[in-house]
Amino acid sequence: MPRAPELNDIVAKYPPGKPRALLHLLQDIQTAQGYLSREAIGAAAQHLGVTETRAFQIATFYKAFHLTPRGRQTLRICTGTSCHIRGAMVLADEVRKTLGAGPGATTADGAFSIELVNCVGACALAPVLLVDGEMLGNVHPGTVARRLKRAGEAP
């Protein structure tokens, strides 16, 4: 199967047969494409002389790598102690109802990728949602839809 020109350009930046470059090559591919496709992982493995199995082990070990396309925005739900006590999981359920996707998924329209994260250090604002790093504090189930709509309209 022919590879996308952009993928070829990224892979070509690395010397062939150098397995130690795998992590960096995967990072560069994800930066350019937004996620690591099966094709991209295979191309990286072949170029660097490692098995596809090894490349998939690396790609799935690190939480920063994504094997499916990501949403245009990332929604993170804080599950630290303060947020948990003040209803983080209720917020997660409300996000699922509002967006039609829950933690670990991307909405059907590709607008949001949703993640649960550990404490974000804003305990006084619990419960907290982060939309592309912008903190939304004191979020309550009844305000989720409005707050996400507003965040989605931000430039």
Short mmCIF file of N, CA and C in Angstrom, two decimals:
data_model
loop_
_atom_site.label_atom_id
_atom_site.label_comp_id
_atom_site.label_asym_id
_atom_site.label_seq_id
_atom_site.Cartn_x
_atom_site.Cartn_y
_atom_site.Cartn_z
N MET A 1 0.85 -1.17 0.00
CA MET A 1 0.00 0.00 0.00
C MET A 1 0.89 1.24 0.00
N PRO A 2 0.65 2.19 -0.90
CA PRO A 2 1.47 3.40 -0.92
C PRO A 2 1.20 4.25 0.31
N ARG A 3 2.24 4.90 0.78
CA ARG A 3 2.12 5.74 1.97
C ARG A 3 1.87 7.18 1.56
N ALA A 4 1.21 7.90 2.46
CA ALA A 4 0.96 9.32 2.23
C ALA A 4 2.29 10.06 2.13
N PRO A 5 2.39 11.04 1.22
CA PRO A 5 3.65 11.77 1.07
C PRO A 5 4.15 12.37 2.38
N GLU A 6 3.25 12.90 3.19
CA GLU A 6 3.67 13.50 4.46
C GLU A 6 4.32 12.45 5.36
N LEU A 7 3.76 11.26 5.40
CA LEU A 7 4.34 10.18 6.21
C LEU A 7 5.72 9.81 5.69
N ASN A 8 5.86 9.72 4.37
CA ASN A 8 7.17 9.42 3.78
C ASN A 8 8.20 10.47 4.16
N ASP A 9 7.80 11.74 4.13
CA ASP A 9 8.72 12.83 4.48
C ASP A 9 9.18 12.74 5.93
N ILE A 10 8.26 12.41 6.82
CA ILE A 10 8.61 12.31 8.24
C ILE A 10 9.56 11.14 8.47
N VAL A 11 9.22 9.99 7.91
CA VAL A 11 10.05 8.79 8.09
C VAL A 11 11.44 9.01 7.52
N ALA A 12 11.52 9.69 6.39
CA ALA A 12 12.81 9.91 5.71
C ALA A 12 13.77 10.77 6.52
N LYS A 13 13.28 11.51 7.51
CA LYS A 13 14.15 12.34 8.34
C LYS A 13 15.04 11.50 9.27
N TYR A 14 14.71 10.23 9.42
CA TYR A 14 15.43 9.36 10.34
C TYR A 14 16.28 8.36 9.57
N PRO A 15 17.49 8.09 10.07
CA PRO A 15 18.34 7.12 9.37
C PRO A 15 17.75 5.71 9.47
N PRO A 16 17.73 4.99 8.36
CA PRO A 16 17.17 3.64 8.39
C PRO A 16 17.99 2.71 9.29
N GLY A 17 17.29 1.73 9.85
CA GLY A 17 17.97 0.73 10.66
C GLY A 17 18.45 1.20 12.02
N LYS A 18 17.88 2.28 12.55
CA LYS A 18 18.26 2.81 13.87
C LYS A 18 17.08 2.68 14.83
N PRO A 19 16.90 1.52 15.46
CA PRO A 19 15.75 1.28 16.33
C PRO A 19 15.60 2.27 17.48
N ARG A 20 16.70 2.85 17.93
CA ARG A 20 16.62 3.79 19.05
C ARG A 20 15.84 5.06 18.71
N ALA A 21 15.62 5.30 17.44
CA ALA A 21 14.89 6.50 17.02
C ALA A 21 13.38 6.29 17.02
N LEU A 22 12.91 5.10 17.37
CA LEU A 22 11.49 4.78 17.25
C LEU A 22 10.60 5.75 18.02
N LEU A 23 10.91 6.01 19.27
CA LEU A 23 10.07 6.88 20.09
C LEU A 23 9.96 8.27 19.47
N HIS A 24 11.08 8.81 19.03
CA HIS A 24 11.07 10.16 18.43
C HIS A 24 10.31 10.17 17.11
N LEU A 25 10.48 9.13 16.31
CA LEU A 25 9.76 9.06 15.04
C LEU A 25 8.25 8.98 15.28
N LEU A 26 7.83 8.16 16.23
CA LEU A 26 6.40 8.07 16.53
C LEU A 26 5.86 9.41 17.02
N GLN A 27 6.64 10.13 17.83
CA GLN A 27 6.21 11.45 18.30
C GLN A 27 6.03 12.41 17.12
N ASP A 28 6.98 12.40 16.19
CA ASP A 28 6.88 13.29 15.03
C ASP A 28 5.68 12.95 14.16
N ILE A 29 5.42 11.67 13.98
CA ILE A 29 4.26 11.26 13.18
C ILE A 29 2.97 11.72 13.85
N GLN A 30 2.87 11.51 15.15
CA GLN A 30 1.65 11.92 15.85
C GLN A 30 1.48 13.43 15.82
N THR A 31 2.56 14.17 15.95
CA THR A 31 2.48 15.63 15.89
C THR A 31 1.91 16.07 14.54
N ALA A 32 2.35 15.43 13.47
CA ALA A 32 1.91 15.81 12.13
C ALA A 32 0.50 15.33 11.81
N GLN A 33 0.16 14.11 12.25
CA GLN A 33 -1.10 13.52 11.84
C GLN A 33 -2.17 13.50 12.92
N GLY A 34 -1.80 13.83 14.15
CA GLY A 34 -2.76 13.88 15.23
C GLY A 34 -2.96 12.56 15.96
N TYR A 35 -2.50 11.48 15.38
CA TYR A 35 -2.58 10.16 16.00
C TYR A 35 -1.65 9.22 15.24
N LEU A 36 -1.51 8.00 15.74
CA LEU A 36 -0.66 7.00 15.08
C LEU A 36 -1.55 5.95 14.42
N SER A 37 -1.61 5.98 13.11
CA SER A 37 -2.37 4.97 12.38
C SER A 37 -1.57 3.68 12.32
N ARG A 38 -2.26 2.60 12.02
CA ARG A 38 -1.58 1.30 11.85
C ARG A 38 -0.53 1.42 10.75
N GLU A 39 -0.90 2.10 9.67
CA GLU A 39 0.03 2.29 8.55
C GLU A 39 1.29 3.04 9.00
N ALA A 40 1.11 4.09 9.79
CA ALA A 40 2.25 4.89 10.24
C ALA A 40 3.17 4.09 11.16
N ILE A 41 2.58 3.33 12.06
CA ILE A 41 3.39 2.51 12.97
C ILE A 41 4.17 1.46 12.17
N GLY A 42 3.52 0.86 11.19
CA GLY A 42 4.18 -0.13 10.34
C GLY A 42 5.32 0.48 9.54
N ALA A 43 5.09 1.69 9.00
CA ALA A 43 6.13 2.36 8.22
C ALA A 43 7.33 2.70 9.09
N ALA A 44 7.07 3.17 10.30
CA ALA A 44 8.16 3.50 11.23
C ALA A 44 8.95 2.25 11.58
N ALA A 45 8.25 1.17 11.87
CA ALA A 45 8.91 -0.08 12.24
C ALA A 45 9.79 -0.60 11.10
N GLN A 46 9.22 -0.62 9.92
CA GLN A 46 9.96 -1.12 8.76
C GLN A 46 11.21 -0.28 8.50
N HIS A 47 11.07 1.02 8.55
CA HIS A 47 12.18 1.92 8.26
C HIS A 47 13.31 1.77 9.28
N LEU A 48 12.94 1.60 10.54
CA LEU A 48 13.95 1.55 11.59
C LEU A 48 14.45 0.13 11.88
N GLY A 49 13.83 -0.85 11.25
CA GLY A 49 14.29 -2.22 11.43
C GLY A 49 13.85 -2.88 12.72
N VAL A 50 12.65 -2.52 13.18
CA VAL A 50 12.08 -3.19 14.35
C VAL A 50 10.79 -3.89 13.90
N THR A 51 10.33 -4.83 14.70
CA THR A 51 9.09 -5.51 14.34
C THR A 51 7.91 -4.58 14.60
N GLU A 52 6.83 -4.83 13.86
CA GLU A 52 5.62 -4.04 14.11
C GLU A 52 5.12 -4.27 15.52
N THR A 53 5.29 -5.48 16.01
CA THR A 53 4.88 -5.80 17.37
C THR A 53 5.59 -4.89 18.37
N ARG A 54 6.89 -4.73 18.20
CA ARG A 54 7.67 -3.87 19.10
C ARG A 54 7.19 -2.42 18.99
N ALA A 55 6.95 -1.96 17.77
CA ALA A 55 6.48 -0.59 17.58
C ALA A 55 5.12 -0.38 18.25
N PHE A 56 4.22 -1.37 18.15
CA PHE A 56 2.92 -1.27 18.81
C PHE A 56 3.07 -1.31 20.32
N GLN A 57 4.03 -2.09 20.82
CA GLN A 57 4.27 -2.11 22.26
C GLN A 57 4.64 -0.72 22.76
N ILE A 58 5.49 -0.05 22.04
CA ILE A 58 5.91 1.31 22.42
C ILE A 58 4.72 2.26 22.31
N ALA A 59 3.99 2.19 21.20
CA ALA A 59 2.87 3.11 20.98
C ALA A 59 1.76 2.93 22.00
N THR A 60 1.57 1.72 22.50
CA THR A 60 0.50 1.49 23.47
C THR A 60 0.96 1.64 24.91
N PHE A 61 2.26 1.60 25.14
CA PHE A 61 2.78 1.76 26.50
C PHE A 61 2.64 3.20 26.97
N TYR A 62 2.95 4.14 26.11
CA TYR A 62 2.93 5.55 26.50
C TYR A 62 1.55 6.14 26.29
N LYS A 63 1.00 6.69 27.36
CA LYS A 63 -0.35 7.25 27.32
C LYS A 63 -0.46 8.46 26.39
N ALA A 64 0.65 9.10 26.10
CA ALA A 64 0.64 10.28 25.24
C ALA A 64 0.37 9.94 23.77
N PHE A 65 0.54 8.67 23.41
CA PHE A 65 0.28 8.26 22.03
C PHE A 65 -1.19 7.88 21.87
N HIS A 66 -1.74 8.21 20.71
CA HIS A 66 -3.15 7.93 20.42
C HIS A 66 -3.23 7.11 19.15
N LEU A 67 -3.98 6.02 19.20
CA LEU A 67 -4.09 5.13 18.05
C LEU A 67 -5.36 5.38 17.24
N THR A 68 -6.14 6.33 17.64
CA THR A 68 -7.34 6.71 16.90
C THR A 68 -7.32 8.22 16.72
N PRO A 69 -8.01 8.71 15.68
CA PRO A 69 -8.02 10.16 15.46
C PRO A 69 -8.58 10.89 16.68
N ARG A 70 -8.00 12.02 16.97
CA ARG A 70 -8.39 12.84 18.11
C ARG A 70 -9.39 13.90 17.67
N GLY A 71 -10.15 14.40 18.65
CA GLY A 71 -11.07 15.48 18.38
C GLY A 71 -10.33 16.79 18.18
N ARG A 72 -11.05 17.77 17.65
CA ARG A 72 -10.43 19.09 17.45
C ARG A 72 -10.06 19.73 18.79
N GLN A 73 -10.82 19.39 19.82
CA GLN A 73 -10.54 19.90 21.17
C GLN A 73 -10.44 18.71 22.12
N THR A 74 -9.64 18.88 23.18
CA THR A 74 -9.51 17.84 24.19
C THR A 74 -10.20 18.30 25.46
N LEU A 75 -11.13 17.49 25.93
CA LEU A 75 -11.87 17.76 27.17
C LEU A 75 -11.34 16.80 28.23
N ARG A 76 -10.79 17.37 29.28
CA ARG A 76 -10.27 16.56 30.38
C ARG A 76 -11.14 16.78 31.61
N ILE A 77 -11.50 15.69 32.25
CA ILE A 77 -12.31 15.74 33.47
C ILE A 77 -11.39 15.37 34.62
N CYS A 78 -11.20 16.30 35.55
CA CYS A 78 -10.33 16.06 36.70
C CYS A 78 -11.01 15.07 37.64
N THR A 79 -10.24 14.05 38.06
CA THR A 79 -10.77 13.07 39.00
C THR A 79 -9.94 13.04 40.29
N GLY A 80 -9.21 14.12 40.55
CA GLY A 80 -8.46 14.22 41.80
C GLY A 80 -9.42 14.16 42.98
N THR A 81 -8.88 14.06 44.17
CA THR A 81 -9.70 13.86 45.37
C THR A 81 -10.80 14.91 45.51
N SER A 82 -10.45 16.19 45.43
CA SER A 82 -11.45 17.25 45.60
C SER A 82 -12.52 17.18 44.52
N CYS A 83 -12.09 16.99 43.28
CA CYS A 83 -13.05 16.92 42.19
C CYS A 83 -13.93 15.68 42.31
N HIS A 84 -13.32 14.57 42.70
CA HIS A 84 -14.08 13.33 42.87
C HIS A 84 -15.17 13.51 43.94
N ILE A 85 -14.78 14.07 45.07
CA ILE A 85 -15.73 14.28 46.17
C ILE A 85 -16.85 15.22 45.75
N ARG A 86 -16.51 16.20 44.91
CA ARG A 86 -17.50 17.20 44.50
C ARG A 86 -18.21 16.85 43.20
N GLY A 87 -18.10 15.58 42.76
CA GLY A 87 -18.96 15.13 41.66
C GLY A 87 -18.33 14.93 40.30
N ALA A 88 -17.05 14.66 40.23
CA ALA A 88 -16.40 14.49 38.92
C ALA A 88 -17.05 13.38 38.09
N MET A 89 -17.42 12.29 38.73
CA MET A 89 -18.00 11.18 37.96
C MET A 89 -19.42 11.49 37.50
N VAL A 90 -20.13 12.31 38.27
CA VAL A 90 -21.44 12.79 37.82
C VAL A 90 -21.25 13.67 36.59
N LEU A 91 -20.20 14.51 36.62
CA LEU A 91 -19.88 15.34 35.45
C LEU A 91 -19.54 14.46 34.25
N ALA A 92 -18.77 13.41 34.47
CA ALA A 92 -18.41 12.50 33.38
C ALA A 92 -19.67 11.91 32.75
N ASP A 93 -20.64 11.53 33.57
CA ASP A 93 -21.91 11.01 33.05
C ASP A 93 -22.67 12.08 32.27
N GLU A 94 -22.65 13.30 32.78
CA GLU A 94 -23.34 14.40 32.10
C GLU A 94 -22.66 14.72 30.77
N VAL A 95 -21.33 14.68 30.75
CA VAL A 95 -20.59 14.88 29.50
C VAL A 95 -20.99 13.81 28.49
N ARG A 96 -21.09 12.56 28.95
CA ARG A 96 -21.49 11.45 28.07
C ARG A 96 -22.89 11.71 27.49
N LYS A 97 -23.82 12.16 28.34
CA LYS A 97 -25.18 12.44 27.87
C LYS A 97 -25.19 13.62 26.90
N THR A 98 -24.44 14.66 27.23
CA THR A 98 -24.43 15.88 26.42
C THR A 98 -23.75 15.69 25.07
N LEU A 99 -22.60 15.02 25.07
CA LEU A 99 -21.80 14.90 23.85
C LEU A 99 -21.97 13.57 23.13
N GLY A 100 -22.58 12.60 23.80
CA GLY A 100 -22.74 11.29 23.18
C GLY A 100 -21.48 10.45 23.19
N ALA A 101 -20.51 10.84 23.99
CA ALA A 101 -19.26 10.08 24.13
C ALA A 101 -18.72 10.33 25.53
N GLY A 102 -18.07 9.32 26.06
CA GLY A 102 -17.53 9.45 27.40
C GLY A 102 -16.01 9.37 27.41
N PRO A 103 -15.45 9.26 28.60
CA PRO A 103 -14.00 9.20 28.74
C PRO A 103 -13.38 8.09 27.88
N GLY A 104 -12.29 8.45 27.22
CA GLY A 104 -11.59 7.51 26.36
C GLY A 104 -12.11 7.49 24.93
N ALA A 105 -13.07 8.35 24.63
CA ALA A 105 -13.68 8.35 23.30
C ALA A 105 -13.61 9.75 22.67
N THR A 106 -13.93 9.78 21.40
CA THR A 106 -14.03 11.03 20.65
C THR A 106 -15.46 11.14 20.15
N THR A 107 -16.02 12.33 20.19
CA THR A 107 -17.40 12.52 19.74
C THR A 107 -17.51 12.19 18.25
N ALA A 108 -18.70 11.78 17.83
CA ALA A 108 -18.93 11.37 16.45
C ALA A 108 -18.61 12.48 15.46
N ASP A 109 -18.82 13.73 15.86
CA ASP A 109 -18.54 14.85 14.97
C ASP A 109 -17.08 15.28 15.00
N GLY A 110 -16.27 14.61 15.81
CA GLY A 110 -14.84 14.93 15.89
C GLY A 110 -14.53 16.20 16.65
N ALA A 111 -15.51 16.72 17.38
CA ALA A 111 -15.29 17.98 18.10
C ALA A 111 -14.44 17.79 19.36
N PHE A 112 -14.72 16.75 20.14
CA PHE A 112 -14.03 16.57 21.42
C PHE A 112 -13.48 15.15 21.58
N SER A 113 -12.27 15.06 22.13
CA SER A 113 -11.75 13.82 22.69
C SER A 113 -11.85 13.99 24.19
N ILE A 114 -12.35 12.99 24.88
CA ILE A 114 -12.65 13.11 26.31
C ILE A 114 -11.72 12.20 27.11
N GLU A 115 -11.14 12.75 28.16
CA GLU A 115 -10.21 12.00 29.00
C GLU A 115 -10.49 12.26 30.47
N LEU A 116 -10.25 11.24 31.29
CA LEU A 116 -10.21 11.42 32.74
C LEU A 116 -8.75 11.65 33.10
N VAL A 117 -8.49 12.63 33.96
CA VAL A 117 -7.11 12.91 34.37
C VAL A 117 -7.04 13.02 35.88
N ASN A 118 -5.85 12.82 36.41
CA ASN A 118 -5.63 12.98 37.84
C ASN A 118 -5.63 14.46 38.18
N CYS A 119 -5.44 14.78 39.40
CA CYS A 119 -5.52 16.15 39.90
C CYS A 119 -4.81 17.16 39.01
N VAL A 120 -5.52 18.25 38.72
CA VAL A 120 -4.95 19.32 37.90
C VAL A 120 -4.50 20.51 38.75
N GLY A 121 -4.60 20.37 40.07
CA GLY A 121 -4.09 21.40 40.96
C GLY A 121 -5.00 22.60 41.14
N ALA A 122 -6.28 22.42 40.92
CA ALA A 122 -7.23 23.52 41.09
C ALA A 122 -8.33 23.08 42.05
N CYS A 123 -7.92 22.53 43.16
CA CYS A 123 -8.87 21.93 44.11
C CYS A 123 -9.92 22.93 44.61
N ALA A 124 -9.57 24.18 44.74
CA ALA A 124 -10.51 25.18 45.22
C ALA A 124 -11.64 25.43 44.21
N LEU A 125 -11.42 25.03 42.96
CA LEU A 125 -12.42 25.23 41.91
C LEU A 125 -13.20 23.95 41.58
N ALA A 126 -12.99 22.91 42.35
CA ALA A 126 -13.59 21.60 42.06
C ALA A 126 -15.11 21.67 41.99
N PRO A 127 -15.69 20.89 41.09
CA PRO A 127 -15.08 20.03 40.09
C PRO A 127 -14.64 20.83 38.86
N VAL A 128 -13.60 20.32 38.20
CA VAL A 128 -12.95 21.06 37.12
C VAL A 128 -12.97 20.27 35.82
N LEU A 129 -13.25 20.97 34.73
CA LEU A 129 -13.07 20.45 33.37
C LEU A 129 -11.99 21.31 32.72
N LEU A 130 -11.20 20.71 31.86
CA LEU A 130 -10.22 21.46 31.07
C LEU A 130 -10.57 21.26 29.60
N VAL A 131 -10.72 22.35 28.87
CA VAL A 131 -10.96 22.28 27.44
C VAL A 131 -9.75 22.89 26.77
N ASP A 132 -8.96 22.05 26.12
CA ASP A 132 -7.70 22.49 25.51
C ASP A 132 -6.85 23.28 26.49
N GLY A 133 -6.82 22.85 27.73
CA GLY A 133 -6.00 23.49 28.75
C GLY A 133 -6.68 24.65 29.46
N GLU A 134 -7.81 25.13 28.94
CA GLU A 134 -8.54 26.21 29.60
C GLU A 134 -9.38 25.61 30.72
N MET A 135 -9.17 26.11 31.92
CA MET A 135 -9.83 25.55 33.09
C MET A 135 -11.24 26.10 33.25
N LEU A 136 -12.19 25.19 33.43
CA LEU A 136 -13.56 25.56 33.75
C LEU A 136 -13.81 25.03 35.15
N GLY A 137 -13.94 25.92 36.12
CA GLY A 137 -14.10 25.51 37.51
C GLY A 137 -15.53 25.59 37.98
N ASN A 138 -15.79 24.90 39.10
CA ASN A 138 -17.12 24.87 39.71
C ASN A 138 -18.20 24.46 38.71
N VAL A 139 -17.88 23.47 37.90
CA VAL A 139 -18.82 22.99 36.89
C VAL A 139 -19.80 22.03 37.56
N HIS A 140 -21.06 22.23 37.30
CA HIS A 140 -22.10 21.38 37.86
C HIS A 140 -22.88 20.74 36.72
N PRO A 141 -23.49 19.59 36.94
CA PRO A 141 -24.16 18.88 35.85
C PRO A 141 -25.11 19.75 35.03
N GLY A 142 -25.85 20.61 35.67
CA GLY A 142 -26.79 21.47 34.94
C GLY A 142 -26.13 22.51 34.05
N THR A 143 -24.84 22.75 34.24
CA THR A 143 -24.16 23.77 33.44
C THR A 143 -23.21 23.18 32.40
N VAL A 144 -23.09 21.86 32.35
CA VAL A 144 -22.12 21.23 31.43
C VAL A 144 -22.38 21.63 29.98
N ALA A 145 -23.61 21.48 29.50
CA ALA A 145 -23.91 21.76 28.10
C ALA A 145 -23.57 23.20 27.74
N ARG A 146 -24.00 24.13 28.58
CA ARG A 146 -23.74 25.56 28.31
C ARG A 146 -22.25 25.86 28.32
N ARG A 147 -21.53 25.33 29.31
CA ARG A 147 -20.10 25.60 29.43
C ARG A 147 -19.32 25.00 28.26
N LEU A 148 -19.71 23.80 27.83
CA LEU A 148 -19.02 23.17 26.70
C LEU A 148 -19.33 23.89 25.40
N LYS A 149 -20.57 24.36 25.26
CA LYS A 149 -20.93 25.11 24.06
C LYS A 149 -20.09 26.37 23.97
N ARG A 150 -19.98 27.07 25.08
CA ARG A 150 -19.18 28.30 25.12
C ARG A 150 -17.71 27.99 24.82
N ALA A 151 -17.19 26.93 25.41
CA ALA A 151 -15.78 26.55 25.18
C ALA A 151 -15.56 26.16 23.72
N GLY A 152 -16.54 25.50 23.12
CA GLY A 152 -16.43 25.10 21.72
C GLY A 152 -16.47 26.26 20.76
N GLU A 153 -17.03 27.38 21.19
CA GLU A 153 -17.11 28.56 20.33
C GLU A 153 -15.87 29.43 20.44
N ALA A 154 -15.03 29.13 21.43
CA ALA A 154 -13.82 29.94 21.62
C ALA A 154 -12.91 29.79 20.42
N PRO A 155 -12.17 30.86 20.10
CA PRO A 155 -11.29 30.80 18.92
C PRO A 155 -10.18 29.80 19.09
#
